[in-house]
């Protein structure tokens, strides 16, 4: 029970205090299989506790930076090292 409570507390801290960009980068890295994430923007938003519109804007920014390429229902990771660096800024 104590371990479960600690996990929930850690998750709440990440959602409450972690930057959306860092949480999204970590989610993309966690879900990637062969450098591709098979998930919709709505699924990514639900996973990190955000809104689909926010995820859309952040993915567009990642794409402009050359980190990802997006298409309907999937995200190809172009620069996983950059995403790892961003994800490392999580609380």
mmCIF file of N, CA and C in Angstrom:
data_model
loop_
_atom_site.group_PDB
_atom_site.id
_atom_site.type_symbol
_atom_site.label_atom_id
_atom_site.label_comp_id
_atom_site.label_asym_id
_atom_site.label_seq_id
_atom_site.Cartn_x
_atom_site.Cartn_y
_atom_site.Cartn_z
ATOM 1 N N UNK A 1 0.822 -1.191 0.000
ATOM 2 C CA UNK A 1 0.000 0.000 0.000
ATOM 3 C C UNK A 1 0.870 1.260 0.000
ATOM 4 N N UNK A 2 1.918 1.257 0.822
ATOM 5 C CA UNK A 2 2.807 2.418 0.894
ATOM 6 C C UNK A 2 3.501 2.659 -0.436
ATOM 7 N N UNK A 3 3.916 1.585 -1.110
ATOM 8 C CA UNK A 3 4.570 1.732 -2.418
ATOM 9 C C UNK A 3 3.593 2.326 -3.433
ATOM 10 N N UNK A 4 2.359 1.855 -3.404
ATOM 11 C CA UNK A 4 1.334 2.373 -4.317
ATOM 12 C C UNK A 4 1.075 3.850 -4.063
ATOM 13 N N UNK A 5 0.987 4.227 -2.803
ATOM 14 C CA UNK A 5 0.781 5.633 -2.452
ATOM 15 C C UNK A 5 1.962 6.488 -2.908
ATOM 16 N N UNK A 6 3.168 5.989 -2.764
ATOM 17 C CA UNK A 6 4.351 6.725 -3.214
ATOM 18 C C UNK A 6 4.319 6.895 -4.727
ATOM 19 N N UNK A 7 3.909 5.855 -5.453
ATOM 20 C CA UNK A 7 3.808 5.948 -6.906
ATOM 21 C C UNK A 7 2.774 6.991 -7.322
ATOM 22 N N UNK A 8 1.630 6.992 -6.654
ATOM 23 C CA UNK A 8 0.576 7.955 -6.962
ATOM 24 C C UNK A 8 1.050 9.374 -6.650
ATOM 25 N N UNK A 9 1.723 9.546 -5.536
ATOM 26 C CA UNK A 9 2.236 10.867 -5.167
ATOM 27 C C UNK A 9 3.243 11.365 -6.198
ATOM 28 N N UNK A 10 4.128 10.475 -6.631
ATOM 29 C CA UNK A 10 5.126 10.835 -7.640
ATOM 30 C C UNK A 10 4.446 11.239 -8.951
ATOM 31 N N UNK A 11 3.430 10.483 -9.355
ATOM 32 C CA UNK A 11 2.680 10.806 -10.566
ATOM 33 C C UNK A 11 1.991 12.163 -10.443
ATOM 34 N N UNK A 12 1.378 12.423 -9.303
ATOM 35 C CA UNK A 12 0.716 13.711 -9.095
ATOM 36 C C UNK A 12 1.711 14.870 -9.146
ATOM 37 N N UNK A 13 2.889 14.680 -8.583
ATOM 38 C CA UNK A 13 3.907 15.720 -8.639
ATOM 39 C C UNK A 13 4.315 15.997 -10.082
ATOM 40 N N UNK A 14 4.474 14.941 -10.870
ATOM 41 C CA UNK A 14 4.868 15.118 -12.277
ATOM 42 C C UNK A 14 3.791 15.858 -13.049
ATOM 43 N N UNK A 15 2.517 15.494 -12.808
ATOM 44 C CA UNK A 15 1.417 16.138 -13.526
ATOM 45 C C UNK A 15 1.254 17.572 -13.071
ATOM 46 N N UNK A 16 1.358 17.804 -11.772
ATOM 47 C CA UNK A 16 1.125 19.142 -11.245
ATOM 48 C C UNK A 16 2.272 20.099 -11.521
ATOM 49 N N UNK A 17 3.510 19.602 -11.472
ATOM 50 C CA UNK A 17 4.640 20.505 -11.530
ATOM 51 C C UNK A 17 5.553 20.320 -12.739
ATOM 52 N N UNK A 18 5.430 19.205 -13.427
ATOM 53 C CA UNK A 18 6.273 18.977 -14.599
ATOM 54 C C UNK A 18 5.782 19.761 -15.804
ATOM 55 N N UNK A 19 6.693 20.232 -16.602
ATOM 56 C CA UNK A 19 6.326 20.974 -17.803
ATOM 57 C C UNK A 19 5.712 20.026 -18.816
ATOM 58 N N UNK A 20 4.721 20.516 -19.532
ATOM 59 C CA UNK A 20 4.028 19.707 -20.542
ATOM 60 C C UNK A 20 5.024 19.156 -21.556
ATOM 61 N N UNK A 21 5.959 19.985 -22.008
ATOM 62 C CA UNK A 21 6.914 19.542 -23.018
ATOM 63 C C UNK A 21 7.731 18.352 -22.529
ATOM 64 N N UNK A 22 8.174 18.420 -21.279
ATOM 65 C CA UNK A 22 8.984 17.339 -20.718
ATOM 66 C C UNK A 22 8.152 16.075 -20.544
ATOM 67 N N UNK A 23 6.906 16.234 -20.095
ATOM 68 C CA UNK A 23 6.033 15.072 -19.917
ATOM 69 C C UNK A 23 5.714 14.433 -21.258
ATOM 70 N N UNK A 24 5.478 15.254 -22.279
ATOM 71 C CA UNK A 24 5.198 14.727 -23.612
ATOM 72 C C UNK A 24 6.421 14.008 -24.175
ATOM 73 N N UNK A 25 7.583 14.584 -24.016
ATOM 74 C CA UNK A 25 8.810 13.954 -24.502
ATOM 75 C C UNK A 25 9.004 12.599 -23.837
ATOM 76 N N UNK A 26 8.791 12.519 -22.530
ATOM 77 C CA UNK A 26 8.940 11.253 -21.821
ATOM 78 C C UNK A 26 7.909 10.234 -22.295
ATOM 79 N N UNK A 27 6.681 10.668 -22.497
ATOM 80 C CA UNK A 27 5.637 9.758 -22.970
ATOM 81 C C UNK A 27 5.980 9.210 -24.351
ATOM 82 N N UNK A 28 6.485 10.072 -25.226
ATOM 83 C CA UNK A 28 6.871 9.617 -26.561
ATOM 84 C C UNK A 28 7.984 8.576 -26.479
ATOM 85 N N UNK A 29 8.956 8.829 -25.632
ATOM 86 C CA UNK A 29 10.061 7.880 -25.468
ATOM 87 C C UNK A 29 9.560 6.559 -24.885
ATOM 88 N N UNK A 30 8.654 6.636 -23.922
ATOM 89 C CA UNK A 30 8.123 5.429 -23.280
ATOM 90 C C UNK A 30 7.305 4.572 -24.247
ATOM 91 N N UNK A 31 6.570 5.224 -25.135
ATOM 92 C CA UNK A 31 5.649 4.514 -26.027
ATOM 93 C C UNK A 31 6.277 4.089 -27.354
ATOM 94 N N UNK A 32 7.453 4.606 -27.665
ATOM 95 C CA UNK A 32 8.057 4.348 -28.977
ATOM 96 C C UNK A 32 8.431 2.881 -29.149
ATOM 97 N N UNK A 33 8.083 2.360 -30.290
ATOM 98 C CA UNK A 33 8.492 1.023 -30.704
ATOM 99 C C UNK A 33 9.103 1.163 -32.087
ATOM 100 N N UNK A 34 10.396 0.897 -32.182
ATOM 101 C CA UNK A 34 11.072 1.070 -33.459
ATOM 102 C C UNK A 34 11.098 2.521 -33.928
ATOM 103 N N UNK A 35 11.115 3.436 -32.972
ATOM 104 C CA UNK A 35 11.180 4.853 -33.309
ATOM 105 C C UNK A 35 9.856 5.471 -33.707
ATOM 106 N N UNK A 36 8.758 4.728 -33.520
ATOM 107 C CA UNK A 36 7.431 5.240 -33.888
ATOM 108 C C UNK A 36 6.468 5.024 -32.727
ATOM 109 N N UNK A 37 5.661 6.037 -32.458
ATOM 110 C CA UNK A 37 4.617 5.958 -31.440
ATOM 111 C C UNK A 37 3.281 5.848 -32.156
ATOM 112 N N UNK A 38 2.561 4.780 -31.891
ATOM 113 C CA UNK A 38 1.224 4.593 -32.461
ATOM 114 C C UNK A 38 0.205 5.086 -31.433
ATOM 115 N N UNK A 39 -0.135 6.357 -31.492
ATOM 116 C CA UNK A 39 -1.097 6.937 -30.559
ATOM 117 C C UNK A 39 -1.647 8.217 -31.147
ATOM 118 N N UNK A 40 -2.895 8.502 -30.849
ATOM 119 C CA UNK A 40 -3.493 9.758 -31.283
ATOM 120 C C UNK A 40 -3.105 10.866 -30.315
ATOM 121 N N UNK A 41 -3.350 12.087 -30.732
ATOM 122 C CA UNK A 41 -3.082 13.218 -29.841
ATOM 123 C C UNK A 41 -3.950 13.126 -28.595
ATOM 124 N N UNK A 42 -5.175 12.666 -28.747
ATOM 125 C CA UNK A 42 -6.069 12.529 -27.593
ATOM 126 C C UNK A 42 -5.525 11.485 -26.618
ATOM 127 N N UNK A 43 -4.998 10.383 -27.126
ATOM 128 C CA UNK A 43 -4.421 9.356 -26.260
ATOM 129 C C UNK A 43 -3.193 9.878 -25.529
ATOM 130 N N UNK A 44 -2.348 10.627 -26.235
ATOM 131 C CA UNK A 44 -1.168 11.217 -25.589
ATOM 132 C C UNK A 44 -1.591 12.215 -24.516
ATOM 133 N N UNK A 45 -2.603 13.017 -24.820
ATOM 134 C CA UNK A 45 -3.094 14.004 -23.857
ATOM 135 C C UNK A 45 -3.609 13.323 -22.597
ATOM 136 N N UNK A 46 -4.389 12.267 -22.769
ATOM 137 C CA UNK A 46 -4.924 11.545 -21.609
ATOM 138 C C UNK A 46 -3.796 10.931 -20.791
ATOM 139 N N UNK A 47 -2.777 10.445 -21.464
ATOM 140 C CA UNK A 47 -1.659 9.789 -20.767
ATOM 141 C C UNK A 47 -0.906 10.764 -19.867
ATOM 142 N N UNK A 48 -0.745 12.018 -20.311
ATOM 143 C CA UNK A 48 0.058 12.963 -19.518
ATOM 144 C C UNK A 48 -0.782 13.998 -18.777
ATOM 145 N N UNK A 49 -2.105 13.884 -18.865
ATOM 146 C CA UNK A 49 -2.968 14.804 -18.123
ATOM 147 C C UNK A 49 -3.032 16.183 -18.728
ATOM 148 N N UNK A 50 -3.271 16.245 -20.023
ATOM 149 C CA UNK A 50 -3.338 17.524 -20.718
ATOM 150 C C UNK A 50 -4.526 17.498 -21.680
ATOM 151 N N UNK A 51 -4.640 18.543 -22.485
ATOM 152 C CA UNK A 51 -5.692 18.630 -23.499
ATOM 153 C C UNK A 51 -5.111 18.323 -24.873
ATOM 154 N N UNK A 52 -5.935 17.755 -25.754
ATOM 155 C CA UNK A 52 -5.482 17.404 -27.084
ATOM 156 C C UNK A 52 -4.923 18.611 -27.830
ATOM 157 N N UNK A 53 -5.530 19.760 -27.666
ATOM 158 C CA UNK A 53 -5.082 20.965 -28.358
ATOM 159 C C UNK A 53 -3.670 21.351 -27.933
ATOM 160 N N UNK A 54 -3.375 21.182 -26.657
ATOM 161 C CA UNK A 54 -2.035 21.491 -26.140
ATOM 162 C C UNK A 54 -1.021 20.530 -26.749
ATOM 163 N N UNK A 55 -1.376 19.262 -26.807
ATOM 164 C CA UNK A 55 -0.488 18.259 -27.393
ATOM 165 C C UNK A 55 -0.242 18.573 -28.859
ATOM 166 N N UNK A 56 -1.274 18.970 -29.569
ATOM 167 C CA UNK A 56 -1.134 19.323 -30.979
ATOM 168 C C UNK A 56 -0.116 20.446 -31.167
ATOM 169 N N UNK A 57 -0.227 21.483 -30.353
ATOM 170 C CA UNK A 57 0.713 22.613 -30.459
ATOM 171 C C UNK A 57 2.136 22.186 -30.112
ATOM 172 N N UNK A 58 2.284 21.374 -29.069
ATOM 173 C CA UNK A 58 3.627 20.937 -28.661
ATOM 174 C C UNK A 58 4.251 20.016 -29.710
ATOM 175 N N UNK A 59 3.450 19.116 -30.286
ATOM 176 C CA UNK A 59 3.975 18.242 -31.338
ATOM 177 C C UNK A 59 4.380 19.055 -32.572
ATOM 178 N N UNK A 60 3.610 20.079 -32.892
ATOM 179 C CA UNK A 60 3.988 20.959 -34.008
ATOM 180 C C UNK A 60 5.325 21.632 -33.725
ATOM 181 N N UNK A 61 5.525 22.076 -32.484
ATOM 182 C CA UNK A 61 6.799 22.709 -32.117
ATOM 183 C C UNK A 61 7.938 21.692 -32.187
ATOM 184 N N UNK A 62 7.696 20.470 -31.721
ATOM 185 C CA UNK A 62 8.713 19.413 -31.813
ATOM 186 C C UNK A 62 9.052 19.128 -33.274
ATOM 187 N N UNK A 63 8.033 19.127 -34.132
ATOM 188 C CA UNK A 63 8.258 18.860 -35.564
ATOM 189 C C UNK A 63 9.078 19.988 -36.199
ATOM 190 N N UNK A 64 8.772 21.230 -35.846
ATOM 191 C CA UNK A 64 9.537 22.367 -36.388
ATOM 192 C C UNK A 64 10.996 22.299 -35.951
ATOM 193 N N UNK A 65 11.228 21.772 -34.755
ATOM 194 C CA UNK A 65 12.600 21.624 -34.247
ATOM 195 C C UNK A 65 13.314 20.423 -34.873
ATOM 196 N N UNK A 66 12.569 19.589 -35.591
ATOM 197 C CA UNK A 66 13.163 18.422 -36.231
ATOM 198 C C UNK A 66 13.251 17.199 -35.332
ATOM 199 N N UNK A 67 12.550 17.227 -34.203
ATOM 200 C CA UNK A 67 12.614 16.128 -33.247
ATOM 201 C C UNK A 67 11.673 14.989 -33.601
ATOM 202 N N UNK A 68 10.520 15.319 -34.204
ATOM 203 C CA UNK A 68 9.525 14.308 -34.560
ATOM 204 C C UNK A 68 8.946 14.629 -35.934
ATOM 205 N N UNK A 69 8.277 13.635 -36.504
ATOM 206 C CA UNK A 69 7.457 13.827 -37.696
ATOM 207 C C UNK A 69 6.100 13.232 -37.340
ATOM 208 N N UNK A 70 5.042 13.984 -37.599
ATOM 209 C CA UNK A 70 3.713 13.522 -37.207
ATOM 210 C C UNK A 70 2.876 13.179 -38.427
ATOM 211 N N UNK A 71 2.000 12.224 -38.232
ATOM 212 C CA UNK A 71 1.012 11.847 -39.223
ATOM 213 C C UNK A 71 -0.187 11.336 -38.439
ATOM 214 N N UNK A 72 -1.268 11.161 -39.094
ATOM 215 C CA UNK A 72 -2.492 10.750 -38.409
ATOM 216 C C UNK A 72 -2.278 9.431 -37.641
ATOM 217 N N UNK A 73 -2.387 9.510 -36.312
ATOM 218 C CA UNK A 73 -2.319 8.325 -35.478
ATOM 219 C C UNK A 73 -0.939 7.835 -35.116
ATOM 220 N N UNK A 74 0.103 8.525 -35.590
ATOM 221 C CA UNK A 74 1.433 8.115 -35.158
ATOM 222 C C UNK A 74 2.432 9.261 -35.211
ATOM 223 N N UNK A 75 3.487 9.091 -34.423
ATOM 224 C CA UNK A 75 4.557 10.086 -34.327
ATOM 225 C C UNK A 75 5.878 9.350 -34.505
ATOM 226 N N UNK A 76 6.662 9.765 -35.484
ATOM 227 C CA UNK A 76 7.992 9.181 -35.700
ATOM 228 C C UNK A 76 9.022 10.028 -34.963
ATOM 229 N N UNK A 77 9.843 9.381 -34.151
ATOM 230 C CA UNK A 77 10.879 10.094 -33.401
ATOM 231 C C UNK A 77 12.084 10.288 -34.303
ATOM 232 N N UNK A 78 12.405 11.551 -34.612
ATOM 233 C CA UNK A 78 13.533 11.866 -35.477
ATOM 234 C C UNK A 78 14.809 12.153 -34.693
ATOM 235 N N UNK A 79 14.651 12.686 -33.483
ATOM 236 C CA UNK A 79 15.806 13.022 -32.647
ATOM 237 C C UNK A 79 15.540 12.592 -31.203
ATOM 238 N N UNK A 80 15.623 11.285 -30.940
ATOM 239 C CA UNK A 80 15.348 10.803 -29.585
ATOM 240 C C UNK A 80 16.276 11.410 -28.528
ATOM 241 N N UNK A 81 17.501 11.744 -28.901
ATOM 242 C CA UNK A 81 18.428 12.338 -27.938
ATOM 243 C C UNK A 81 17.902 13.682 -27.440
ATOM 244 N N UNK A 82 17.353 14.485 -28.328
ATOM 245 C CA UNK A 82 16.788 15.780 -27.931
ATOM 246 C C UNK A 82 15.582 15.570 -27.018
ATOM 247 N N UNK A 83 14.767 14.568 -27.328
ATOM 248 C CA UNK A 83 13.612 14.274 -26.479
ATOM 249 C C UNK A 83 14.058 13.787 -25.105
ATOM 250 N N UNK A 84 15.095 12.951 -25.052
ATOM 251 C CA UNK A 84 15.622 12.492 -23.762
ATOM 252 C C UNK A 84 16.135 13.661 -22.929
ATOM 253 N N UNK A 85 16.812 14.582 -23.585
ATOM 254 C CA UNK A 85 17.337 15.756 -22.863
ATOM 255 C C UNK A 85 16.190 16.578 -22.290
ATOM 256 N N UNK A 86 15.139 16.779 -23.077
ATOM 257 C CA UNK A 86 13.985 17.521 -22.594
ATOM 258 C C UNK A 86 13.290 16.760 -21.466
ATOM 259 N N UNK A 87 13.118 15.463 -21.626
ATOM 260 C CA UNK A 87 12.464 14.642 -20.605
ATOM 261 C C UNK A 87 13.240 14.659 -19.295
ATOM 262 N N UNK A 88 14.528 14.838 -19.360
ATOM 263 C CA UNK A 88 15.369 14.856 -18.153
ATOM 264 C C UNK A 88 15.063 16.066 -17.268
ATOM 265 N N UNK A 89 14.330 17.050 -17.785
ATOM 266 C CA UNK A 89 14.002 18.233 -16.998
ATOM 267 C C UNK A 89 12.762 18.033 -16.137
ATOM 268 N N UNK A 90 12.168 16.818 -16.158
ATOM 269 C CA UNK A 90 11.009 16.544 -15.307
ATOM 270 C C UNK A 90 11.386 16.674 -13.851
ATOM 271 N N UNK A 91 10.412 17.050 -13.039
ATOM 272 C CA UNK A 91 10.615 17.188 -11.593
ATOM 273 C C UNK A 91 11.015 15.863 -11.007
#
